[in-house]
XYZ file of C-alpha atoms in Angstrom:
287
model
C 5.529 23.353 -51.221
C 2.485 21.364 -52.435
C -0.381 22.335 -51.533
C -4.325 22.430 -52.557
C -3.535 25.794 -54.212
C -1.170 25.419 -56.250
C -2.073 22.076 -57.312
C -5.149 24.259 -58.703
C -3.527 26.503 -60.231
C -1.553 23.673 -62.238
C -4.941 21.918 -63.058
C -6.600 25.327 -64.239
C -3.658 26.281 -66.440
C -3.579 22.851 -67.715
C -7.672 22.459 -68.446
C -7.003 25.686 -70.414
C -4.734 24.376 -72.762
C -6.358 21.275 -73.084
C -3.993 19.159 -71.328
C -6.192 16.903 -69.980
C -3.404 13.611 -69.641
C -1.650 16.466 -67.396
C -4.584 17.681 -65.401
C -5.061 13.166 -64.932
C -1.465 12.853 -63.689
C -2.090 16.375 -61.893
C -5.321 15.065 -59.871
C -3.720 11.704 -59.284
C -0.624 13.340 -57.541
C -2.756 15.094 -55.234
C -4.465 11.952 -53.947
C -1.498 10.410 -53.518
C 0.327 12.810 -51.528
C -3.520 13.152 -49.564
C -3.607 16.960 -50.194
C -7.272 17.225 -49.142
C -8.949 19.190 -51.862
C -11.268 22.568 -51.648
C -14.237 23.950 -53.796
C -12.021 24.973 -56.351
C -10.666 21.355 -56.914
C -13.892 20.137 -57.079
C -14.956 22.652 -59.667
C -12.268 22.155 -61.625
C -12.581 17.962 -61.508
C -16.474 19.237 -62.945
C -15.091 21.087 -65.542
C -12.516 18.740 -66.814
C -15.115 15.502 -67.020
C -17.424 18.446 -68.888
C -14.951 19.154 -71.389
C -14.075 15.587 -71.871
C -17.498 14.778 -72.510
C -17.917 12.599 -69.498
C -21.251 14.949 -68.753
C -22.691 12.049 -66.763
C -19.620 11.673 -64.390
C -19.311 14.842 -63.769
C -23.102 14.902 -62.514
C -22.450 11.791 -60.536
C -19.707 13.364 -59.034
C -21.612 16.652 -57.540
C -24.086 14.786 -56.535
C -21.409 12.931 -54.097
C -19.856 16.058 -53.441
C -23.120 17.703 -52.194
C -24.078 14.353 -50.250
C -20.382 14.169 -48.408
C -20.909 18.506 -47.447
C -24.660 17.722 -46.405
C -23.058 15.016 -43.828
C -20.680 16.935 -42.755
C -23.113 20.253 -42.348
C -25.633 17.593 -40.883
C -28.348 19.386 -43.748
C -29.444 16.750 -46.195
C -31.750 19.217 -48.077
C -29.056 21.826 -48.912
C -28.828 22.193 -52.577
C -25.891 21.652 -54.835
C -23.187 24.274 -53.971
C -23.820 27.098 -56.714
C -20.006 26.595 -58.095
C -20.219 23.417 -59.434
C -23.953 23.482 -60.642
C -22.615 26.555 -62.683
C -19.778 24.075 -64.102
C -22.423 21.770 -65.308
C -23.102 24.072 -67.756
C -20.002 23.945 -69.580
C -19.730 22.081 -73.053
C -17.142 19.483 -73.910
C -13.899 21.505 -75.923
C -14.133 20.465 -79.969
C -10.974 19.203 -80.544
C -9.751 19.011 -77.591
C -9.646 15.205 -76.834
C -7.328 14.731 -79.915
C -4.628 15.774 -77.795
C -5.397 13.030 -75.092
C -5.371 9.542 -76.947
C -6.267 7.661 -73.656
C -9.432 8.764 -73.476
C -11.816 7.513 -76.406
C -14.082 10.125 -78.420
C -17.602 10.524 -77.595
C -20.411 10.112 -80.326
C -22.309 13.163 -80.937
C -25.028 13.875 -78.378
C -28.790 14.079 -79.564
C -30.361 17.793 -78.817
C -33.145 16.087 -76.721
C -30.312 14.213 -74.208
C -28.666 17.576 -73.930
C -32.387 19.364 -72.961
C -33.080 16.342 -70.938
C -29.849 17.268 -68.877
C -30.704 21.453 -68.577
C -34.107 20.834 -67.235
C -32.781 18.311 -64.479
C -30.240 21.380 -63.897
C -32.814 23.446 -63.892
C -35.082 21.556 -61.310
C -32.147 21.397 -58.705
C -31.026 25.488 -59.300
C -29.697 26.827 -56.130
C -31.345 30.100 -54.712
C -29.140 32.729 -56.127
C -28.310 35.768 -53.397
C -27.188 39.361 -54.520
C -23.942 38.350 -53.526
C -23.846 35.120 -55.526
C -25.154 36.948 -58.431
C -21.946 39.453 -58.178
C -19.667 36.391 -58.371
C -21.061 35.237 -61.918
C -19.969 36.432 -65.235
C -21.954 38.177 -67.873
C -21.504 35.406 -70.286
C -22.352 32.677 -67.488
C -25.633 34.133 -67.171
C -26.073 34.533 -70.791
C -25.525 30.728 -70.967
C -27.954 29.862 -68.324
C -30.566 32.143 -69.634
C -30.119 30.851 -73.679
C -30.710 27.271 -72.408
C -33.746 28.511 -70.214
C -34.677 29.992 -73.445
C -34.350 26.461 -75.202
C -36.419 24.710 -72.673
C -39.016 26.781 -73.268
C -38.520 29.187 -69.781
C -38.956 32.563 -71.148
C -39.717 33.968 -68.446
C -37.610 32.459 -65.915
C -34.806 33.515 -68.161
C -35.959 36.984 -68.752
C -36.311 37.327 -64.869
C -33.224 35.805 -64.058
C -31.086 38.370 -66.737
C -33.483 41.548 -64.925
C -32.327 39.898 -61.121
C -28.590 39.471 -62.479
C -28.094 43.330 -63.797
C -30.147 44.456 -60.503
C -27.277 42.780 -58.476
C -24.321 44.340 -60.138
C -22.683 47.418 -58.147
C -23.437 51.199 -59.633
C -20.338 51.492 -61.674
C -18.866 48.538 -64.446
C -16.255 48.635 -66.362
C -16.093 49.110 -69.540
C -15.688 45.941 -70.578
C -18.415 44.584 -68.251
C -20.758 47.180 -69.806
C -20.156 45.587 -73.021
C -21.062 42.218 -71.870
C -24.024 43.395 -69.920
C -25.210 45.091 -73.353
C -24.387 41.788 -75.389
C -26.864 40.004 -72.700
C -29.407 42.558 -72.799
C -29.134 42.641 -76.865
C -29.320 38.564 -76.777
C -33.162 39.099 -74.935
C -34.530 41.326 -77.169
C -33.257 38.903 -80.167
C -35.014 35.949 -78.617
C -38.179 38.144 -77.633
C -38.896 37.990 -81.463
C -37.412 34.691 -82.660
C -40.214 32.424 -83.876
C -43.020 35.630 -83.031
C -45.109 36.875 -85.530
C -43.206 40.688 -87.058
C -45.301 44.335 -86.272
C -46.067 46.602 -84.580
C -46.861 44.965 -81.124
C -43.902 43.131 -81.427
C -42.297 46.303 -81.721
C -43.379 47.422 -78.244
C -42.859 43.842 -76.886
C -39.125 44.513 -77.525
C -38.928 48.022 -76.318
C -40.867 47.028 -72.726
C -38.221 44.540 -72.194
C -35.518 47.103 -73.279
C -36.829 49.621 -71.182
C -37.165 47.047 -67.565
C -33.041 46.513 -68.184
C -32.886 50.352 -68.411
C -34.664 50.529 -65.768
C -32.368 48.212 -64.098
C -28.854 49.686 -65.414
C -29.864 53.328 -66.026
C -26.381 53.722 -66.734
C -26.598 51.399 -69.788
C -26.814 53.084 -72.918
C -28.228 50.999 -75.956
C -25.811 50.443 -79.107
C -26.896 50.034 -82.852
C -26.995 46.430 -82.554
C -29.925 47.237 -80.014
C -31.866 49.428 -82.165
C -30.858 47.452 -85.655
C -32.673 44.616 -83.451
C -35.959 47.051 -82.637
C -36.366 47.914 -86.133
C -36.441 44.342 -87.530
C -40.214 43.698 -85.978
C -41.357 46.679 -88.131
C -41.311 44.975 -91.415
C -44.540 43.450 -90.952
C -45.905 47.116 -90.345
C -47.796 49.252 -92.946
C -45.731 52.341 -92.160
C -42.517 50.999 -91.566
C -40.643 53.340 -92.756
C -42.202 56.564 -90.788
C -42.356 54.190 -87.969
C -38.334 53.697 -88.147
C -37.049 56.640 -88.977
C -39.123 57.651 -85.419
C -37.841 55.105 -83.646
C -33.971 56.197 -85.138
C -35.183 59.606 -83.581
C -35.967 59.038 -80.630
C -32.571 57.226 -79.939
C -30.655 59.663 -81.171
C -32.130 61.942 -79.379
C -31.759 60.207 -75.559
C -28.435 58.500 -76.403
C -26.705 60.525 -79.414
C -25.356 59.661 -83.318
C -23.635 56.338 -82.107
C -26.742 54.228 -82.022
C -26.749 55.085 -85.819
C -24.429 52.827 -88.527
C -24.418 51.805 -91.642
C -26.835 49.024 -90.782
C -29.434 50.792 -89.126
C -29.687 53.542 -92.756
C -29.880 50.771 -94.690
C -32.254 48.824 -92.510
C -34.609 52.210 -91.615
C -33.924 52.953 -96.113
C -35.149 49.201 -96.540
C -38.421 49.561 -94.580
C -38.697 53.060 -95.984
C -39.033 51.699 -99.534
C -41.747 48.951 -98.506
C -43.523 51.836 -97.022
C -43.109 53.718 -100.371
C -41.277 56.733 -98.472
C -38.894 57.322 -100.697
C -37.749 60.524 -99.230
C -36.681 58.551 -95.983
C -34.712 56.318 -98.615
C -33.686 59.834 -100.224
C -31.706 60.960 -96.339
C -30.570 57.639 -95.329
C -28.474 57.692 -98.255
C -27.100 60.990 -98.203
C -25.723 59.918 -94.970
C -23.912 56.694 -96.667
């Protein structure tokens, strides 16, 4: 029986693959045989002109999606429906279009066309509820909140991360804690990139590690968050004293996995700039 969902399914299994002559002949079926389609279709028609590189058409194509659902509702101010504005986002597959030789291959897209494009996306952002927020994955946000970062929203994107964790229910999985750590490691990694190193720095990082603690008090920090700490030290005079503190003070809230191998030879490093040698002296006993 042919119907809307499995037609989706089909398209979704084939967009993964990169079977994008299927997921044609797949879409064309279903407008012959009028299956009406759903949000999912539409997404999915989004995401396979994004992956094609057919950015534009895929715009042009919400934007008459959201014009036909604003008729219908009778609301010609609603925004775009969160689902496909998320799509938008998406990047066109490398390699993928050498499997489909009906459709030509794009040139290479200037940086400033593909900023140009996130800041209109950013200017027509649907209001996000807690119950939207739920809905979106880890990396999704991540996404969103790098090209904030790239358009110069810092803190837009710093707010939006804070508002996304906030919105997630009291216990993750595992495997979402992991991804909620990799997002909260990516903001303290652009909190310093192109800032001057030292000690305010230093505490710059740490107030933004401690308002996502404050959010997720269940989140516990990893090495790669403290290796990322330590870096703004080495434009400090006591770098080493201040480090092997800061290694401390972890250890001591969150235990001997936030040390590695990388964090001695990191807290050693600043320890010998600092001219601490018997820091350097116990970091490598540990080694």
């Amino acid at each position: 029986l042919h119907s809307a969902k499995s037609f989706n399914l089909l398209i979704s299994l084939a967009l993964r693959n990169a079977s994008f002559a299927s997921v044609h002949r797949l879409f064309t079926a279903m407008q012959a045989e009028s299956i009406p389609p759903n949000m999912e279709t539409w997404k999915l028609h989004i995401r396979w002109f994004v992956r094609t590189g057919k950015w534009n058409d895929a715009w042009k194509r919400v934007l008459e999606i959201t014009q036909k659902q604003n008729l219908a509702t009778k609301s010609p101010r609603d925004p775009i429906p969160l689902p496909l504005w998320l799509e938008l986002f998406g990047s066109q597959k490398r390699g993928a279009l050498r499997h489909w030789r009906l459709m030509p291959r794009p040139c290479q897209r200037p940086r400033a066309v593909e900023l140009s494009r996130y800041r209109a996306l950013m200017q027509v952002s649907p209001l996000l509820t807690s119950s939207d927020q739920v809905q979106i994955l880890p990396r999704t946000i991540h996404i969103i909140t790098q090209i904030m970062y790239q358009v110069g929203q810092r803190q837009l994107a710093l707010s939006t991360a804070l508002s996304y964790l906030e919105s997630l229910p009291p216990r993750l999985r595992r495997c979402d804690r992991r991804r909620v750590l990799d997002l909260v490691n990516f903001h303290l990694s652009m909190a310093s990139r192109h800032r001057k190193q030292g000690l305010k720095q230093h505490f710059i990082q740490r107030r933004i590690l401690q308002k996502f603690l404050h959010a997720r008090p269940d989140l516990a920090p990893s090495s790669t968050t403290l290796f990322l700490l330590l870096g703004a030290l080495r434009g400090c005079r006591r770098s080493g004293t201040l480090a092997m503190q800061c290694l401390h003070l972890f250890e001591k809230r969150w235990g001997s996995r936030v040390q590695s191998r990388s964090i001695r030879r990191r807290v050693a490093s600043l320890a010998l700039k600092e001219g601490r040698l018997d820091i350097v002296e116990a970091m490598t006993r540990l080694e």
